[in-house]
Amino acid sequence: MGAKASLCSTPAGGANELVGVADSQEPRMKRLHAMVENSPSPLPERAIYGFVLFLGSQFGFLLYLVWAYVPESWLHSLGLTYWPQKYWALAMPIYLLVALTVSFVVLFGVNMMNTAPLCSVDNITDRFAKSQLLVQDSVQDGAIPRLRDVSISEVNHHFYLSQHELKDLRSQMPKISDLH
C-alpha cells in the first residue's frame, strides 16, 4: 500500500543508498542494489574524487611548467614574486627519482634479509601443505589463482633452471598420485 523506504549502508562504498521504494519494486531494487555492489565501475563519490584529483594534478603540472620555463622577469611583471628558485625545477625531480630508486633497493634488501636460508627449518613442509601445482585444474583461464604454498624447490627450478633442464627434470619427477 504505502511506499516503504529503507536506508542501508553498502559495504563496498560506505555510501547510503535507497534500497526499496515500494513493495512492488522491492525485488527489482534488490537486484539493482546487487548489480551496483558487484559493478567494476567506481561509485559516483569515488569517481568525483578521482576526477578532482586528476584536475588538481593537471593544474599542478601546468604551474610547474610555467614556473620552470617562463623567465622570472615575466613572472615579476605579472605580480608573481614568491616562487622557489629555478634550481629546484630541475633538482626536485632528480631528488624524487633518486629517492624512488633508493627505496626500491632498500625494499629488495629488506626482503632478501627476511627470506629464510635454504637450510632453514621454515622451508620444511608436510603432507598438509597445498601446492599451486595441485590446484591448477580448478583455476579458470585468466583468473588469479588462490594463495597456496610454493616449495623452495619449485622456486629454484623457475629461477635457476633453463626451460630445457626444467623439461628434463619434470620428466624424471614422480607423479603426484604416486606420492600419496
PDB file of C-alpha atoms in Angstrom:
ATOM      1  CA  MET A   1       0.000   0.000   0.000  1.00  0.00           C
ATOM      2  CA  GLY A   2       2.210   2.776   1.260  1.00  0.00           C
ATOM      3  CA  ALA A   3       5.682   3.341  -0.005  1.00  0.00           C
ATOM      4  CA  LYS A   4       8.297   1.687   2.151  1.00  0.00           C
ATOM      5  CA  ALA A   5      11.703   3.263   2.091  1.00  0.00           C
ATOM      6  CA  SER A   6      14.715   1.959   3.924  1.00  0.00           C
ATOM      7  CA  LEU A   7      18.155   3.425   4.090  1.00  0.00           C
ATOM      8  CA  CYS A   8      21.041   0.955   4.327  1.00  0.00           C
ATOM      9  CA  SER A   9      24.796   1.145   4.239  1.00  0.00           C
ATOM     10  CA  THR A  10      26.636  -0.658   1.454  1.00  0.00           C
ATOM     11  CA  PRO A  11      29.863  -2.394   2.467  1.00  0.00           C
ATOM     12  CA  ALA A  12      31.633  -1.675  -0.827  1.00  0.00           C
ATOM     13  CA  GLY A  13      31.418   2.070  -0.891  1.00  0.00           C
ATOM     14  CA  GLY A  14      30.188   3.019   2.545  1.00  0.00           C
ATOM     15  CA  ALA A  15      27.600   5.302   0.975  1.00  0.00           C
ATOM     16  CA  ASN A  16      23.953   5.230   1.929  1.00  0.00           C
ATOM     17  CA  GLU A  17      21.566   4.191  -0.823  1.00  0.00           C
ATOM     18  CA  LEU A  18      17.810   3.939  -1.054  1.00  0.00           C
ATOM     19  CA  VAL A  19      17.195   0.181  -1.343  1.00  0.00           C
ATOM     20  CA  GLY A  20      13.438  -0.218  -1.531  1.00  0.00           C
ATOM     21  CA  VAL A  21      10.933   2.368  -2.696  1.00  0.00           C
ATOM     22  CA  ALA A  22       7.675   0.456  -2.818  1.00  0.00           C
ATOM     23  CA  ASP A  23       6.546  -3.094  -2.064  1.00  0.00           C
ATOM     24  CA  SER A  24       6.092  -3.891  -5.759  1.00  0.00           C
ATOM     25  CA  GLN A  25       9.540  -2.541  -6.669  1.00  0.00           C
ATOM     26  CA  GLU A  26      11.448  -4.217  -3.850  1.00  0.00           C
ATOM     27  CA  PRO A  27      12.743  -7.306  -5.790  1.00  0.00           C
ATOM     28  CA  ARG A  28      13.825  -5.133  -8.727  1.00  0.00           C
ATOM     29  CA  MET A  29      15.589  -2.710  -6.410  1.00  0.00           C
ATOM     30  CA  LYS A  30      17.372  -5.585  -4.622  1.00  0.00           C
ATOM     31  CA  ARG A  31      18.660  -6.842  -7.990  1.00  0.00           C
ATOM     32  CA  LEU A  32      19.752  -3.312  -8.864  1.00  0.00           C
ATOM     33  CA  HIS A  33      21.466  -2.971  -5.485  1.00  0.00           C
ATOM     34  CA  ALA A  34      23.297  -6.280  -6.052  1.00  0.00           C
ATOM     35  CA  MET A  35      24.370  -5.105  -9.505  1.00  0.00           C
ATOM     36  CA  VAL A  36      25.767  -1.867  -8.103  1.00  0.00           C
ATOM     37  CA  GLU A  37      27.763  -3.734  -5.436  1.00  0.00           C
ATOM     38  CA  ASN A  38      29.321  -6.104  -7.977  1.00  0.00           C
ATOM     39  CA  SER A  39      29.938  -3.496 -10.663  1.00  0.00           C
ATOM     40  CA  PRO A  40      33.584  -2.894 -11.610  1.00  0.00           C
ATOM     41  CA  SER A  41      32.903   0.803 -12.152  1.00  0.00           C
ATOM     42  CA  PRO A  42      33.625   3.083  -9.197  1.00  0.00           C
ATOM     43  CA  LEU A  43      30.857   4.532  -7.080  1.00  0.00           C
ATOM     44  CA  PRO A  44      29.874   8.091  -8.032  1.00  0.00           C
ATOM     45  CA  GLU A  45      31.622   9.542  -4.989  1.00  0.00           C
ATOM     46  CA  ARG A  46      34.905   7.846  -5.851  1.00  0.00           C
ATOM     47  CA  ALA A  47      34.591   8.888  -9.482  1.00  0.00           C
ATOM     48  CA  ILE A  48      34.166  12.523  -8.433  1.00  0.00           C
ATOM     49  CA  TYR A  49      37.181  12.333  -6.109  1.00  0.00           C
ATOM     50  CA  GLY A  50      39.228  10.793  -8.911  1.00  0.00           C
ATOM     51  CA  PHE A  51      38.196  13.495 -11.362  1.00  0.00           C
ATOM     52  CA  VAL A  52      39.052  16.272  -8.881  1.00  0.00           C
ATOM     53  CA  LEU A  53      42.426  14.613  -8.231  1.00  0.00           C
ATOM     54  CA  PHE A  54      43.038  14.396 -11.986  1.00  0.00           C
ATOM     55  CA  LEU A  55      42.205  18.086 -12.470  1.00  0.00           C
ATOM     56  CA  GLY A  56      44.364  19.079  -9.498  1.00  0.00           C
ATOM     57  CA  SER A  57      47.356  17.115 -10.763  1.00  0.00           C
ATOM     58  CA  GLN A  58      46.992  18.629 -14.245  1.00  0.00           C
ATOM     59  CA  PHE A  59      46.802  22.123 -12.749  1.00  0.00           C
ATOM     60  CA  GLY A  60      49.848  21.450 -10.558  1.00  0.00           C
ATOM     61  CA  PHE A  61      51.843  20.196 -13.545  1.00  0.00           C
ATOM     62  CA  LEU A  62      50.832  23.284 -15.540  1.00  0.00           C
ATOM     63  CA  LEU A  63      52.021  25.524 -12.684  1.00  0.00           C
ATOM     64  CA  TYR A  64      55.294  23.579 -12.568  1.00  0.00           C
ATOM     65  CA  LEU A  65      55.840  24.095 -16.306  1.00  0.00           C
ATOM     66  CA  VAL A  66      55.060  27.825 -16.018  1.00  0.00           C
ATOM     67  CA  TRP A  67      57.449  28.155 -13.095  1.00  0.00           C
ATOM     68  CA  ALA A  68      60.195  26.165 -14.863  1.00  0.00           C
ATOM     69  CA  TYR A  69      60.066  27.757 -18.334  1.00  0.00           C
ATOM     70  CA  VAL A  70      58.742  31.313 -18.004  1.00  0.00           C
ATOM     71  CA  PRO A  71      61.506  33.854 -17.232  1.00  0.00           C
ATOM     72  CA  GLU A  72      61.403  35.424 -13.782  1.00  0.00           C
ATOM     73  CA  SER A  73      61.111  38.935 -15.215  1.00  0.00           C
ATOM     74  CA  TRP A  74      57.799  37.962 -16.877  1.00  0.00           C
ATOM     75  CA  LEU A  75      56.533  36.414 -13.651  1.00  0.00           C
ATOM     76  CA  HIS A  76      57.500  39.548 -11.674  1.00  0.00           C
ATOM     77  CA  SER A  77      55.715  41.771 -14.210  1.00  0.00           C
ATOM     78  CA  LEU A  78      52.530  39.750 -13.548  1.00  0.00           C
ATOM     79  CA  GLY A  79      52.962  40.296  -9.821  1.00  0.00           C
ATOM     80  CA  LEU A  80      54.040  36.703  -9.111  1.00  0.00           C
ATOM     81  CA  THR A  81      57.100  37.227  -6.986  1.00  0.00           C
ATOM     82  CA  TYR A  82      57.008  34.408  -4.457  1.00  0.00           C
ATOM     83  CA  TRP A  83      58.357  31.438  -6.415  1.00  0.00           C
ATOM     84  CA  PRO A  84      61.131  28.998  -5.434  1.00  0.00           C
ATOM     85  CA  GLN A  85      64.472  29.300  -7.189  1.00  0.00           C
ATOM     86  CA  LYS A  86      64.704  27.818 -10.695  1.00  0.00           C
ATOM     87  CA  TYR A  87      67.324  25.404  -9.358  1.00  0.00           C
ATOM     88  CA  TRP A  88      64.533  23.399  -7.705  1.00  0.00           C
ATOM     89  CA  ALA A  89      62.703  22.938 -11.022  1.00  0.00           C
ATOM     90  CA  LEU A  90      65.468  20.542 -12.022  1.00  0.00           C
ATOM     91  CA  ALA A  91      66.704  19.390  -8.623  1.00  0.00           C
ATOM     92  CA  MET A  92      63.347  18.234  -7.199  1.00  0.00           C
ATOM     93  CA  PRO A  93      62.539  15.670  -9.953  1.00  0.00           C
ATOM     94  CA  ILE A  94      66.086  14.323  -9.719  1.00  0.00           C
ATOM     95  CA  TYR A  95      65.832  14.020  -5.937  1.00  0.00           C
ATOM     96  CA  LEU A  96      62.487  12.237  -6.284  1.00  0.00           C
ATOM     97  CA  LEU A  97      63.888   9.755  -8.830  1.00  0.00           C
ATOM     98  CA  VAL A  98      66.925   9.049  -6.645  1.00  0.00           C
ATOM     99  CA  ALA A  99      64.660   8.563  -3.600  1.00  0.00           C
ATOM    100  CA  LEU A 100      62.448   6.174  -5.573  1.00  0.00           C
ATOM    101  CA  THR A 101      65.473   4.179  -6.768  1.00  0.00           C
ATOM    102  CA  VAL A 102      66.934   4.004  -3.256  1.00  0.00           C
ATOM    103  CA  SER A 103      63.576   2.896  -1.835  1.00  0.00           C
ATOM    104  CA  PHE A 104      63.412   0.028  -4.352  1.00  0.00           C
ATOM    105  CA  VAL A 105      66.950  -1.045  -3.470  1.00  0.00           C
ATOM    106  CA  VAL A 106      66.172  -0.874   0.262  1.00  0.00           C
ATOM    107  CA  LEU A 107      62.924  -2.814  -0.231  1.00  0.00           C
ATOM    108  CA  PHE A 108      64.774  -5.511  -2.173  1.00  0.00           C
ATOM    109  CA  GLY A 109      67.450  -5.690   0.539  1.00  0.00           C
ATOM    110  CA  VAL A 110      64.899  -5.947   3.360  1.00  0.00           C
ATOM    111  CA  ASN A 111      63.078  -8.734   1.514  1.00  0.00           C
ATOM    112  CA  MET A 112      66.344 -10.609   0.966  1.00  0.00           C
ATOM    113  CA  MET A 113      67.225 -10.249   4.669  1.00  0.00           C
ATOM    114  CA  ASN A 114      63.790 -11.565   5.680  1.00  0.00           C
ATOM    115  CA  THR A 115      63.975 -14.592   3.372  1.00  0.00           C
ATOM    116  CA  ALA A 116      64.804 -17.815   5.166  1.00  0.00           C
ATOM    117  CA  PRO A 117      68.027 -19.539   4.038  1.00  0.00           C
ATOM    118  CA  LEU A 118      67.752 -22.812   2.164  1.00  0.00           C
ATOM    119  CA  CYS A 119      68.879 -24.819   5.191  1.00  0.00           C
ATOM    120  CA  SER A 120      66.224 -23.272   7.458  1.00  0.00           C
ATOM    121  CA  VAL A 121      63.598 -25.344   9.266  1.00  0.00           C
ATOM    122  CA  ASP A 122      60.964 -22.924   7.940  1.00  0.00           C
ATOM    123  CA  ASN A 123      61.355 -24.461   4.467  1.00  0.00           C
ATOM    124  CA  ILE A 124      60.258 -27.921   5.598  1.00  0.00           C
ATOM    125  CA  THR A 125      56.735 -28.803   4.525  1.00  0.00           C
ATOM    126  CA  ASP A 126      54.421 -31.681   5.314  1.00  0.00           C
ATOM    127  CA  ARG A 127      51.618 -33.530   3.585  1.00  0.00           C
ATOM    128  CA  PHE A 128      49.092 -30.846   4.584  1.00  0.00           C
ATOM    129  CA  ALA A 129      50.768 -28.122   2.517  1.00  0.00           C
ATOM    130  CA  LYS A 130      48.674 -27.211  -0.528  1.00  0.00           C
ATOM    131  CA  SER A 131      50.790 -26.705  -3.621  1.00  0.00           C
ATOM    132  CA  GLN A 132      49.913 -24.421  -6.529  1.00  0.00           C
ATOM    133  CA  LEU A 133      50.564 -27.271  -8.953  1.00  0.00           C
ATOM    134  CA  LEU A 134      47.875 -29.465  -7.373  1.00  0.00           C
ATOM    135  CA  VAL A 135      45.065 -26.950  -7.836  1.00  0.00           C
ATOM    136  CA  GLN A 136      45.809 -25.748 -11.379  1.00  0.00           C
ATOM    137  CA  ASP A 137      42.905 -27.808 -12.785  1.00  0.00           C
ATOM    138  CA  SER A 138      40.284 -25.832 -10.862  1.00  0.00           C
ATOM    139  CA  VAL A 139      41.585 -22.382 -11.894  1.00  0.00           C
ATOM    140  CA  GLN A 140      39.731 -20.566 -14.656  1.00  0.00           C
ATOM    141  CA  ASP A 141      41.672 -19.224 -17.611  1.00  0.00           C
ATOM    142  CA  GLY A 142      42.986 -15.745 -16.890  1.00  0.00           C
ATOM    143  CA  ALA A 143      41.965 -15.858 -13.219  1.00  0.00           C
ATOM    144  CA  ILE A 144      44.335 -15.182 -10.349  1.00  0.00           C
ATOM    145  CA  PRO A 145      44.958 -18.468  -8.509  1.00  0.00           C
ATOM    146  CA  ARG A 146      44.265 -18.778  -4.801  1.00  0.00           C
ATOM    147  CA  LEU A 147      47.122 -18.258  -2.383  1.00  0.00           C
ATOM    148  CA  ARG A 148      48.948 -21.550  -1.865  1.00  0.00           C
ATOM    149  CA  ASP A 149      52.347 -22.752  -0.733  1.00  0.00           C
ATOM    150  CA  VAL A 150      55.214 -22.743  -3.205  1.00  0.00           C
ATOM    151  CA  SER A 151      58.032 -25.094  -2.285  1.00  0.00           C
ATOM    152  CA  ILE A 152      61.578 -23.815  -2.367  1.00  0.00           C
ATOM    153  CA  SER A 153      62.472 -26.415  -4.985  1.00  0.00           C
ATOM    154  CA  GLU A 154      59.773 -25.036  -7.321  1.00  0.00           C
ATOM    155  CA  VAL A 155      61.109 -21.524  -6.831  1.00  0.00           C
ATOM    156  CA  ASN A 156      64.657 -22.667  -7.559  1.00  0.00           C
ATOM    157  CA  HIS A 157      63.517 -24.540 -10.659  1.00  0.00           C
ATOM    158  CA  HIS A 158      61.756 -21.489 -12.064  1.00  0.00           C
ATOM    159  CA  PHE A 159      64.566 -19.056 -11.292  1.00  0.00           C
ATOM    160  CA  TYR A 160      67.718 -21.066 -11.878  1.00  0.00           C
ATOM    161  CA  LEU A 161      66.988 -23.741 -14.485  1.00  0.00           C
ATOM    162  CA  SER A 162      66.672 -23.214 -18.209  1.00  0.00           C
ATOM    163  CA  GLN A 163      63.497 -24.403 -19.916  1.00  0.00           C
ATOM    164  CA  HIS A 164      65.325 -27.425 -21.405  1.00  0.00           C
ATOM    165  CA  GLU A 165      66.683 -28.510 -17.998  1.00  0.00           C
ATOM    166  CA  LEU A 166      63.261 -27.938 -16.457  1.00  0.00           C
ATOM    167  CA  LYS A 167      61.552 -30.227 -19.011  1.00  0.00           C
ATOM    168  CA  ASP A 168      64.149 -32.954 -18.423  1.00  0.00           C
ATOM    169  CA  LEU A 169      63.704 -32.693 -14.669  1.00  0.00           C
ATOM    170  CA  ARG A 170      59.900 -32.791 -14.882  1.00  0.00           C
ATOM    171  CA  SER A 171      60.023 -35.940 -16.967  1.00  0.00           C
ATOM    172  CA  GLN A 172      62.111 -37.608 -14.223  1.00  0.00           C
ATOM    173  CA  MET A 173      59.885 -36.475 -11.341  1.00  0.00           C
ATOM    174  CA  PRO A 174      57.373 -38.978  -9.923  1.00  0.00           C
ATOM    175  CA  LYS A 175      53.673 -38.342 -10.485  1.00  0.00           C
ATOM    176  CA  ILE A 176      51.679 -36.727  -7.663  1.00  0.00           C
ATOM    177  CA  SER A 177      49.405 -39.766  -7.469  1.00  0.00           C
ATOM    178  CA  ASP A 178      52.471 -41.943  -6.787  1.00  0.00           C
ATOM    179  CA  LEU A 179      53.378 -39.830  -3.740  1.00  0.00           C
ATOM    180  CA  HIS A 180      50.165 -40.461  -1.802  1.00  0.00           C
TER     181      HIS A 180
END
